[in-house]
Amino acid sequence: MGEEREDPQKLKRIAAAAYDYENDPRWADYWSNILIPPHMASRSDVVDHFKSKFYQRYIDPDLVVEAMSTSTPSQPAKPSASSSNSSSAANDRARARNAGSTTRSSGASAAAGSNTTSLRWDRQTIQFSVNAWVFIVAVLAIFPLVPQSLSNRAYRLSFMGTACSSLYSLYALYGRPRAWNLQAMQVYFQSIIATKDFIYFIYCLTFVTSHLCLKFALIPILCRALEHIAKFLRRNFSRSTLYRRYLEDPCVWVESNSTTLSILSSHAEIGLGLLLILSLFSWQRNIIQTFMYWQLLKLMYHAPVTAGYHQSVWAKIGRTVNPLVQRYAPFLNAPVSAIQRWWFR
């Protein structure tokens, strides 16, 4: 965890570089609206810069994208005075032609911008309300002095609230499938299956439908709710006296330690998988839930938004377990190899 503290953006940059942009239909639309000269559009560093900006906008808003250098590998020859005069005259004529259309469209674009801002505000407010409710209910579920019946009900309501929040976020970002046939549904699920909202939705379904009550499973839910609440408060209540006096320091801490929270969530998610395997030897075993959850862990290992954190945790586990297996239980090498082939497939 020391490396993550020194460079908290390292895992985010790795996830952004590993993201499959070609299979995301939003990337083609985003790239087609980028207005840059053709000689710059062919440069790999320029493409990588706009891929990072796309990842920051649609996948992980916490990614910090550095400014792109404006220098080019080769500078064109200095133009002559006559050519520069002719080009400036052509630019003046182009400005004169575009002045009327710019004036006409300014009012419409301003109205559209205000409508988009109000719509975005509504979405943010709904997400904040749901996540604040989830945080309060989850704290009730883990508080030791709460009656058992109320604690169990709050436990399930926490997962239901997070599932609703994830579904709403998916609908706001991706909408509905274009058609209700197999091909359109397949394309739609391919576009959302690697997103953090879809992963949390499946995560919540796995536990809200189970008779097992593992309070340990609320750690990722609490971390997600904390991040959403802190972002909303900092963006919308930064001038409030109440916020500055009581909430500013906790919100700043949450946003500055988002990587630490993600690492904590990944540890908890992997620990839950091991707990479910141990539960198979008890009377509360649920084979279907365990299988589904390990499929979800496999998705978390490969999905770009969570791969960096999960791969780091699994690497630490491998460095600890593999020497013990080689030394004390070499007969487990064949089963471990078979599991690894399924895991990396």
mmCIF file of C-alpha atoms in Angstrom:
data_model
loop_
_atom_site.group_PDB
_atom_site.id
_atom_site.type_symbol
_atom_site.label_atom_id
_atom_site.label_comp_id
_atom_site.label_asym_id
_atom_site.label_seq_id
_atom_site.Cartn_x
_atom_site.Cartn_y
_atom_site.Cartn_z
ATOM 1 C CA MET A 1 0.000 0.000 0.000
ATOM 2 C CA GLY A 2 2.997 2.334 0.244
ATOM 3 C CA GLU A 3 3.290 2.687 -3.529
ATOM 4 C CA GLU A 4 -0.362 3.691 -3.803
ATOM 5 C CA ARG A 5 0.134 6.445 -1.216
ATOM 6 C CA GLU A 6 3.165 7.805 -3.080
ATOM 7 C CA ASP A 7 1.364 7.882 -6.422
ATOM 8 C CA PRO A 8 -2.410 7.559 -5.904
ATOM 9 C CA GLN A 9 -3.053 8.050 -9.632
ATOM 10 C CA LYS A 10 -0.843 5.147 -10.746
ATOM 11 C CA LEU A 11 -3.553 2.489 -10.627
ATOM 12 C CA LYS A 12 -6.046 4.821 -12.273
ATOM 13 C CA ARG A 13 -3.644 5.487 -15.175
ATOM 14 C CA ILE A 14 -3.047 1.742 -15.558
ATOM 15 C CA ALA A 15 -6.804 1.122 -15.655
ATOM 16 C CA ALA A 16 -7.285 3.934 -18.195
ATOM 17 C CA ALA A 17 -4.550 2.538 -20.464
ATOM 18 C CA ALA A 18 -6.005 -0.983 -20.244
ATOM 19 C CA TYR A 19 -9.579 0.050 -21.015
ATOM 20 C CA ASP A 20 -11.052 -1.379 -24.243
ATOM 21 C CA TYR A 21 -11.953 1.820 -26.079
ATOM 22 C CA GLU A 22 -12.629 0.168 -29.430
ATOM 23 C CA ASN A 23 -15.567 -1.833 -28.066
ATOM 24 C CA ASP A 24 -17.111 1.192 -26.342
ATOM 25 C CA PRO A 25 -19.511 2.928 -28.779
ATOM 26 C CA ARG A 26 -19.190 6.174 -26.850
ATOM 27 C CA TRP A 27 -15.482 6.425 -27.727
ATOM 28 C CA ALA A 28 -16.161 6.559 -31.477
ATOM 29 C CA ASP A 29 -18.730 9.306 -30.961
ATOM 30 C CA TYR A 30 -16.407 11.169 -28.587
ATOM 31 C CA TRP A 31 -13.417 10.964 -30.962
ATOM 32 C CA SER A 32 -15.478 12.092 -33.959
ATOM 33 C CA ASN A 33 -16.321 15.327 -32.110
ATOM 34 C CA ILE A 34 -12.687 16.188 -31.329
ATOM 35 C CA LEU A 35 -11.596 19.014 -33.632
ATOM 36 C CA ILE A 36 -7.827 18.817 -34.057
ATOM 37 C CA PRO A 37 -5.559 19.093 -37.147
ATOM 38 C CA PRO A 38 -5.123 15.871 -39.132
ATOM 39 C CA HIS A 39 -1.373 15.735 -38.526
ATOM 40 C CA MET A 40 -2.009 15.740 -34.747
ATOM 41 C CA ALA A 41 -4.834 13.199 -34.912
ATOM 42 C CA SER A 42 -2.371 10.609 -36.212
ATOM 43 C CA ARG A 43 -0.023 11.005 -33.242
ATOM 44 C CA SER A 44 -0.267 8.267 -30.615
ATOM 45 C CA ASP A 45 0.410 10.629 -27.699
ATOM 46 C CA VAL A 46 -2.503 12.851 -28.762
ATOM 47 C CA VAL A 47 -4.841 9.852 -29.077
ATOM 48 C CA ASP A 48 -3.735 8.564 -25.661
ATOM 49 C CA HIS A 49 -4.376 12.001 -24.130
ATOM 50 C CA PHE A 50 -7.950 12.137 -25.398
ATOM 51 C CA LYS A 51 -8.500 8.525 -24.357
ATOM 52 C CA SER A 52 -7.524 9.545 -20.826
ATOM 53 C CA LYS A 53 -9.956 12.482 -20.960
ATOM 54 C CA PHE A 54 -12.697 10.139 -22.211
ATOM 55 C CA TYR A 55 -11.944 7.704 -19.362
ATOM 56 C CA GLN A 56 -12.064 10.580 -16.874
ATOM 57 C CA ARG A 57 -15.417 11.782 -18.213
ATOM 58 C CA TYR A 58 -17.295 8.491 -18.559
ATOM 59 C CA ILE A 59 -15.530 5.911 -16.358
ATOM 60 C CA ASP A 60 -13.570 7.432 -13.464
ATOM 61 C CA PRO A 61 -13.959 11.183 -12.730
ATOM 62 C CA ASP A 62 -11.158 10.959 -10.143
ATOM 63 C CA LEU A 63 -8.509 10.345 -12.800
ATOM 64 C CA VAL A 64 -6.197 13.346 -13.120
ATOM 65 C CA VAL A 65 -5.319 14.055 -16.770
ATOM 66 C CA GLU A 66 -2.225 16.153 -17.277
ATOM 67 C CA ALA A 67 -2.167 18.928 -19.852
ATOM 68 C CA MET A 68 -1.006 17.849 -23.294
ATOM 69 C CA SER A 69 2.203 19.330 -24.585
ATOM 70 C CA THR A 70 1.634 21.684 -27.505
ATOM 71 C CA SER A 71 5.030 21.024 -29.090
ATOM 72 C CA THR A 72 5.160 18.983 -32.285
ATOM 73 C CA PRO A 73 7.983 16.699 -33.411
ATOM 74 C CA SER A 74 8.726 18.718 -36.505
ATOM 75 C CA GLN A 75 8.053 22.404 -37.177
ATOM 76 C CA PRO A 76 7.064 23.538 -40.673
ATOM 77 C CA ALA A 77 9.190 26.000 -42.569
ATOM 78 C CA LYS A 78 8.605 29.690 -41.890
ATOM 79 C CA PRO A 79 6.109 31.043 -44.453
ATOM 80 C CA SER A 80 6.865 34.028 -46.575
ATOM 81 C CA ALA A 81 5.336 37.453 -45.973
ATOM 82 C CA SER A 82 3.010 37.236 -48.964
ATOM 83 C CA SER A 83 1.629 33.848 -47.934
ATOM 84 C CA SER A 84 1.084 35.034 -44.352
ATOM 85 C CA ASN A 85 -0.790 38.120 -45.588
ATOM 86 C CA SER A 86 -3.031 36.042 -47.842
ATOM 87 C CA SER A 87 -3.779 33.534 -45.056
ATOM 88 C CA SER A 88 -4.667 36.323 -42.611
ATOM 89 C CA ALA A 89 -7.021 37.861 -45.170
ATOM 90 C CA ALA A 90 -8.698 34.502 -45.700
ATOM 91 C CA ASN A 91 -9.109 34.107 -41.947
ATOM 92 C CA ASP A 92 -10.733 37.555 -41.708
ATOM 93 C CA ARG A 93 -13.238 36.636 -44.414
ATOM 94 C CA ALA A 94 -14.026 33.343 -42.651
ATOM 95 C CA ARG A 95 -14.641 35.177 -39.399
ATOM 96 C CA ALA A 96 -16.991 37.602 -41.140
ATOM 97 C CA ARG A 97 -18.995 34.730 -42.658
ATOM 98 C CA ASN A 98 -19.259 32.907 -39.330
ATOM 99 C CA ALA A 99 -20.130 35.959 -37.240
ATOM 100 C CA GLY A 100 -23.830 35.909 -38.168
ATOM 101 C CA SER A 101 -24.290 32.187 -37.555
ATOM 102 C CA THR A 102 -22.443 32.418 -34.230
ATOM 103 C CA THR A 103 -24.711 35.246 -33.056
ATOM 104 C CA ARG A 104 -27.848 33.367 -34.082
ATOM 105 C CA SER A 105 -26.822 30.139 -32.384
ATOM 106 C CA SER A 106 -25.559 31.691 -29.133
ATOM 107 C CA GLY A 107 -29.032 32.054 -27.615
ATOM 108 C CA ALA A 108 -30.055 28.481 -28.453
ATOM 109 C CA SER A 109 -26.781 27.014 -27.170
ATOM 110 C CA ALA A 110 -27.074 28.960 -23.918
ATOM 111 C CA ALA A 111 -30.611 27.645 -23.366
ATOM 112 C CA ALA A 112 -29.508 24.107 -24.123
ATOM 113 C CA GLY A 113 -26.585 24.467 -21.715
ATOM 114 C CA SER A 114 -28.854 25.621 -18.906
ATOM 115 C CA ASN A 115 -31.228 22.701 -19.507
ATOM 116 C CA THR A 116 -28.328 20.234 -19.435
ATOM 117 C CA THR A 117 -27.005 21.772 -16.219
ATOM 118 C CA SER A 118 -30.376 21.514 -14.481
ATOM 119 C CA LEU A 119 -30.775 17.897 -15.638
ATOM 120 C CA ARG A 120 -27.310 17.028 -14.361
ATOM 121 C CA TRP A 121 -28.120 18.727 -11.063
ATOM 122 C CA ASP A 122 -31.242 16.623 -10.683
ATOM 123 C CA ARG A 123 -29.310 13.424 -11.308
ATOM 124 C CA GLN A 124 -26.611 14.380 -8.824
ATOM 125 C CA THR A 125 -29.203 15.277 -6.195
ATOM 126 C CA ILE A 126 -30.989 11.941 -6.595
ATOM 127 C CA GLN A 127 -27.710 10.031 -6.349
ATOM 128 C CA PHE A 128 -26.697 12.021 -3.277
ATOM 129 C CA SER A 129 -30.050 11.389 -1.563
ATOM 130 C CA VAL A 130 -29.951 7.642 -2.222
ATOM 131 C CA ASN A 131 -26.319 7.247 -1.162
ATOM 132 C CA ALA A 132 -26.808 9.325 1.998
ATOM 133 C CA TRP A 133 -29.744 7.078 2.892
ATOM 134 C CA VAL A 134 -27.627 3.976 2.152
ATOM 135 C CA PHE A 135 -24.817 5.262 4.368
ATOM 136 C CA ILE A 136 -27.149 5.893 7.317
ATOM 137 C CA VAL A 137 -28.872 2.522 6.965
ATOM 138 C CA ALA A 138 -25.536 0.676 6.596
ATOM 139 C CA VAL A 139 -24.204 2.324 9.775
ATOM 140 C CA LEU A 140 -27.349 1.147 11.578
ATOM 141 C CA ALA A 141 -26.756 -2.370 10.273
ATOM 142 C CA ILE A 142 -23.211 -2.603 11.668
ATOM 143 C CA PHE A 143 -23.794 -0.691 14.922
ATOM 144 C CA PRO A 144 -23.573 -3.259 17.748
ATOM 145 C CA LEU A 145 -26.304 -1.757 19.979
ATOM 146 C CA VAL A 146 -29.040 -1.944 17.321
ATOM 147 C CA PRO A 147 -31.582 -4.790 17.809
ATOM 148 C CA GLN A 148 -30.941 -7.841 15.668
ATOM 149 C CA SER A 149 -34.196 -7.617 13.692
ATOM 150 C CA LEU A 150 -33.621 -3.934 12.834
ATOM 151 C CA SER A 151 -29.972 -4.618 12.009
ATOM 152 C CA ASN A 152 -30.856 -7.413 9.567
ATOM 153 C CA ARG A 153 -33.492 -5.253 7.894
ATOM 154 C CA ALA A 154 -31.046 -2.344 7.561
ATOM 155 C CA TYR A 155 -28.480 -4.781 6.140
ATOM 156 C CA ARG A 156 -30.768 -5.762 3.270
ATOM 157 C CA LEU A 157 -32.004 -2.210 2.703
ATOM 158 C CA SER A 158 -28.393 -1.077 2.249
ATOM 159 C CA PHE A 159 -27.920 -3.489 -0.642
ATOM 160 C CA MET A 160 -31.291 -2.604 -2.144
ATOM 161 C CA GLY A 161 -30.500 1.121 -2.040
ATOM 162 C CA THR A 162 -27.092 0.630 -3.658
ATOM 163 C CA ALA A 163 -28.620 -1.595 -6.335
ATOM 164 C CA CYS A 164 -31.191 1.112 -7.144
ATOM 165 C CA SER A 165 -28.470 3.773 -7.228
ATOM 166 C CA SER A 166 -26.347 1.671 -9.599
ATOM 167 C CA LEU A 167 -29.304 0.962 -11.883
ATOM 168 C CA TYR A 168 -30.206 4.659 -12.031
ATOM 169 C CA SER A 169 -26.611 5.580 -12.858
ATOM 170 C CA LEU A 170 -26.504 2.974 -15.639
ATOM 171 C CA TYR A 171 -29.763 4.286 -17.078
ATOM 172 C CA ALA A 172 -28.564 7.908 -16.894
ATOM 173 C CA LEU A 173 -25.274 7.133 -18.670
ATOM 174 C CA TYR A 174 -26.255 4.387 -21.138
ATOM 175 C CA GLY A 175 -30.029 4.611 -21.457
ATOM 176 C CA ARG A 176 -32.001 1.584 -22.557
ATOM 177 C CA PRO A 177 -31.150 -1.012 -25.220
ATOM 178 C CA ARG A 178 -31.986 0.121 -28.736
ATOM 179 C CA ALA A 179 -34.235 -2.889 -29.202
ATOM 180 C CA TRP A 180 -35.476 -5.786 -27.097
ATOM 181 C CA ASN A 181 -33.942 -8.545 -29.203
ATOM 182 C CA LEU A 182 -30.967 -10.789 -28.493
ATOM 183 C CA GLN A 183 -28.456 -8.903 -30.635
ATOM 184 C CA ALA A 184 -29.305 -5.464 -29.221
ATOM 185 C CA MET A 185 -29.257 -6.782 -25.649
ATOM 186 C CA GLN A 186 -25.868 -8.377 -26.259
ATOM 187 C CA VAL A 187 -24.421 -5.102 -27.555
ATOM 188 C CA TYR A 188 -25.922 -3.213 -24.624
ATOM 189 C CA PHE A 189 -24.546 -5.566 -21.993
ATOM 190 C CA GLN A 190 -21.124 -5.544 -23.632
ATOM 191 C CA SER A 191 -21.058 -1.770 -23.157
ATOM 192 C CA ILE A 192 -21.998 -1.853 -19.449
ATOM 193 C CA ILE A 193 -20.594 -5.125 -18.139
ATOM 194 C CA ALA A 194 -17.187 -3.674 -17.255
ATOM 195 C CA THR A 195 -18.519 -0.535 -15.541
ATOM 196 C CA LYS A 196 -18.332 -0.033 -11.785
ATOM 197 C CA ASP A 197 -22.094 0.557 -11.517
ATOM 198 C CA PHE A 198 -22.920 -2.793 -13.137
ATOM 199 C CA ILE A 199 -20.409 -4.586 -10.912
ATOM 200 C CA TYR A 200 -21.938 -3.065 -7.783
ATOM 201 C CA PHE A 201 -25.435 -3.938 -9.003
ATOM 202 C CA ILE A 202 -24.522 -7.626 -9.343
ATOM 203 C CA TYR A 203 -22.658 -7.443 -6.032
ATOM 204 C CA CYS A 204 -25.780 -6.194 -4.255
ATOM 205 C CA LEU A 205 -28.019 -8.783 -5.902
ATOM 206 C CA THR A 206 -25.681 -11.527 -4.729
ATOM 207 C CA PHE A 207 -26.115 -10.622 -1.059
ATOM 208 C CA VAL A 208 -29.618 -9.171 -0.881
ATOM 209 C CA THR A 209 -31.105 -12.476 -2.075
ATOM 210 C CA SER A 210 -29.033 -14.631 0.297
ATOM 211 C CA HIS A 211 -30.011 -15.851 3.756
ATOM 212 C CA LEU A 212 -26.423 -15.268 4.900
ATOM 213 C CA CYS A 213 -25.952 -12.018 6.814
ATOM 214 C CA LEU A 214 -22.298 -11.049 6.391
ATOM 215 C CA LYS A 215 -21.858 -7.536 7.804
ATOM 216 C CA PHE A 216 -18.360 -7.626 6.331
ATOM 217 C CA ALA A 217 -20.003 -7.223 2.899
ATOM 218 C CA LEU A 218 -21.113 -3.688 3.787
ATOM 219 C CA ILE A 219 -17.559 -2.297 3.625
ATOM 220 C CA PRO A 220 -17.555 -1.732 -0.186
ATOM 221 C CA ILE A 221 -21.084 -0.273 0.071
ATOM 222 C CA LEU A 222 -19.991 2.207 2.748
ATOM 223 C CA CYS A 223 -16.895 3.217 0.767
ATOM 224 C CA ARG A 224 -18.953 3.832 -2.381
ATOM 225 C CA ALA A 225 -21.563 5.861 -0.512
ATOM 226 C CA LEU A 226 -18.872 7.936 1.224
ATOM 227 C CA GLU A 227 -17.244 8.847 -2.094
ATOM 228 C CA HIS A 228 -20.543 9.944 -3.654
ATOM 229 C CA ILE A 229 -21.544 11.996 -0.609
ATOM 230 C CA ALA A 230 -18.175 13.728 -0.330
ATOM 231 C CA LYS A 231 -18.103 14.685 -4.018
ATOM 232 C CA PHE A 232 -21.603 16.118 -3.918
ATOM 233 C CA LEU A 233 -21.023 18.121 -0.738
ATOM 234 C CA ARG A 234 -17.759 19.605 -1.964
ATOM 235 C CA ARG A 235 -19.223 20.631 -5.322
ATOM 236 C CA ASN A 236 -22.502 22.082 -4.070
ATOM 237 C CA PHE A 237 -22.051 23.192 -0.454
ATOM 238 C CA SER A 238 -18.498 24.530 -0.386
ATOM 239 C CA ARG A 239 -19.758 28.015 0.600
ATOM 240 C CA SER A 240 -22.019 26.805 3.382
ATOM 241 C CA THR A 241 -20.959 27.729 6.919
ATOM 242 C CA LEU A 242 -22.191 24.397 8.274
ATOM 243 C CA TYR A 243 -20.143 22.523 5.653
ATOM 244 C CA ARG A 244 -16.968 24.523 6.344
ATOM 245 C CA ARG A 245 -17.258 24.066 10.093
ATOM 246 C CA TYR A 246 -18.130 20.366 10.345
ATOM 247 C CA LEU A 247 -17.919 18.588 6.977
ATOM 248 C CA GLU A 248 -15.072 20.097 4.977
ATOM 249 C CA ASP A 249 -12.224 18.156 6.599
ATOM 250 C CA PRO A 250 -13.974 14.727 6.357
ATOM 251 C CA CYS A 251 -14.943 15.365 2.714
ATOM 252 C CA VAL A 252 -11.412 16.455 1.807
ATOM 253 C CA TRP A 253 -10.037 13.354 3.504
ATOM 254 C CA VAL A 254 -12.418 11.060 1.608
ATOM 255 C CA GLU A 255 -11.577 12.580 -1.778
ATOM 256 C CA SER A 256 -7.831 12.587 -1.127
ATOM 257 C CA ASN A 257 -7.927 8.946 0.015
ATOM 258 C CA SER A 258 -10.197 7.533 -2.686
ATOM 259 C CA THR A 259 -7.446 5.120 -3.736
ATOM 260 C CA THR A 260 -7.134 3.865 -0.161
ATOM 261 C CA LEU A 261 -10.897 3.300 -0.022
ATOM 262 C CA SER A 262 -10.762 1.369 -3.303
ATOM 263 C CA ILE A 263 -7.961 -0.821 -1.955
ATOM 264 C CA LEU A 264 -9.948 -1.428 1.234
ATOM 265 C CA SER A 265 -12.992 -2.402 -0.851
ATOM 266 C CA SER A 266 -10.954 -4.839 -2.949
ATOM 267 C CA HIS A 267 -9.557 -6.497 0.192
ATOM 268 C CA ALA A 268 -13.074 -6.833 1.587
ATOM 269 C CA GLU A 269 -14.469 -8.238 -1.683
ATOM 270 C CA ILE A 270 -11.764 -10.898 -1.927
ATOM 271 C CA GLY A 271 -12.116 -11.719 1.766
ATOM 272 C CA LEU A 272 -15.843 -12.262 1.211
ATOM 273 C CA GLY A 273 -15.060 -14.796 -1.497
ATOM 274 C CA LEU A 274 -12.906 -16.757 0.932
ATOM 275 C CA LEU A 275 -15.625 -16.534 3.614
ATOM 276 C CA LEU A 276 -18.189 -17.938 1.178
ATOM 277 C CA ILE A 277 -15.902 -20.887 0.471
ATOM 278 C CA LEU A 278 -15.611 -21.555 4.195
ATOM 279 C CA SER A 279 -19.396 -21.290 4.528
ATOM 280 C CA LEU A 280 -19.731 -24.291 2.190
ATOM 281 C CA PHE A 281 -18.660 -26.453 5.130
ATOM 282 C CA SER A 282 -21.459 -25.129 7.366
ATOM 283 C CA TRP A 283 -25.221 -25.611 7.424
ATOM 284 C CA GLN A 284 -25.640 -22.116 5.890
ATOM 285 C CA ARG A 285 -23.862 -23.063 2.689
ATOM 286 C CA ASN A 286 -25.139 -21.717 -0.611
ATOM 287 C CA ILE A 287 -23.341 -23.236 -3.594
ATOM 288 C CA ILE A 288 -25.093 -21.082 -6.202
ATOM 289 C CA GLN A 289 -24.295 -17.840 -4.385
ATOM 290 C CA THR A 290 -20.645 -18.867 -3.954
ATOM 291 C CA PHE A 291 -20.311 -19.729 -7.637
ATOM 292 C CA MET A 292 -21.951 -16.474 -8.739
ATOM 293 C CA TYR A 293 -19.799 -14.401 -6.408
ATOM 294 C CA TRP A 294 -16.582 -15.960 -7.670
ATOM 295 C CA GLN A 295 -17.682 -15.243 -11.221
ATOM 296 C CA LEU A 296 -18.120 -11.636 -10.078
ATOM 297 C CA LEU A 297 -14.628 -11.657 -8.524
ATOM 298 C CA LYS A 298 -13.282 -12.897 -11.833
ATOM 299 C CA LEU A 299 -15.008 -9.975 -13.570
ATOM 300 C CA MET A 300 -13.549 -7.550 -11.025
ATOM 301 C CA TYR A 301 -10.093 -8.984 -11.713
ATOM 302 C CA HIS A 302 -10.400 -8.307 -15.455
ATOM 303 C CA ALA A 303 -12.576 -5.152 -15.572
ATOM 304 C CA PRO A 304 -10.421 -2.019 -16.091
ATOM 305 C CA VAL A 305 -12.158 -0.007 -13.336
ATOM 306 C CA THR A 306 -11.264 -2.561 -10.633
ATOM 307 C CA ALA A 307 -8.460 -4.628 -12.199
ATOM 308 C CA GLY A 308 -5.580 -2.614 -10.731
ATOM 309 C CA TYR A 309 -6.771 -2.980 -7.143
ATOM 310 C CA HIS A 310 -7.769 -6.638 -7.363
ATOM 311 C CA GLN A 311 -4.652 -7.719 -9.226
ATOM 312 C CA SER A 312 -2.520 -6.045 -6.564
ATOM 313 C CA VAL A 313 -4.310 -7.922 -3.756
ATOM 314 C CA TRP A 314 -4.165 -11.259 -5.571
ATOM 315 C CA ALA A 315 -0.445 -10.747 -6.228
ATOM 316 C CA LYS A 316 0.132 -10.315 -2.482
ATOM 317 C CA ILE A 317 -1.905 -13.456 -1.763
ATOM 318 C CA GLY A 318 0.069 -15.393 -4.369
ATOM 319 C CA ARG A 319 3.405 -14.326 -2.894
ATOM 320 C CA THR A 320 2.243 -15.631 0.480
ATOM 321 C CA VAL A 321 0.392 -18.813 -0.498
ATOM 322 C CA ASN A 322 2.484 -20.211 -3.366
ATOM 323 C CA PRO A 323 5.621 -20.877 -1.267
ATOM 324 C CA LEU A 324 3.512 -22.624 1.382
ATOM 325 C CA VAL A 325 1.859 -24.836 -1.232
ATOM 326 C CA GLN A 326 5.206 -25.707 -2.797
ATOM 327 C CA ARG A 327 6.696 -26.564 0.581
ATOM 328 C CA TYR A 328 3.899 -28.295 2.493
ATOM 329 C CA ALA A 329 1.281 -29.370 -0.073
ATOM 330 C CA PRO A 330 2.855 -29.983 -3.493
ATOM 331 C CA PHE A 331 -0.045 -32.283 -4.381
ATOM 332 C CA LEU A 332 -2.206 -29.131 -4.724
ATOM 333 C CA ASN A 333 -0.193 -27.866 -7.693
ATOM 334 C CA ALA A 334 -2.458 -29.559 -10.245
ATOM 335 C CA PRO A 335 -5.762 -28.212 -8.789
ATOM 336 C CA VAL A 336 -4.253 -24.739 -8.364
ATOM 337 C CA SER A 337 -3.069 -24.749 -11.983
ATOM 338 C CA ALA A 338 -6.543 -25.754 -13.190
ATOM 339 C CA ILE A 339 -8.137 -22.961 -11.144
ATOM 340 C CA GLN A 340 -5.636 -20.442 -12.523
ATOM 341 C CA ARG A 341 -6.420 -21.481 -16.110
ATOM 342 C CA TRP A 342 -10.122 -20.867 -15.469
ATOM 343 C CA TRP A 343 -9.383 -17.582 -13.683
ATOM 344 C CA PHE A 344 -7.238 -16.078 -16.466
ATOM 345 C CA ARG A 345 -9.427 -17.356 -19.284
#
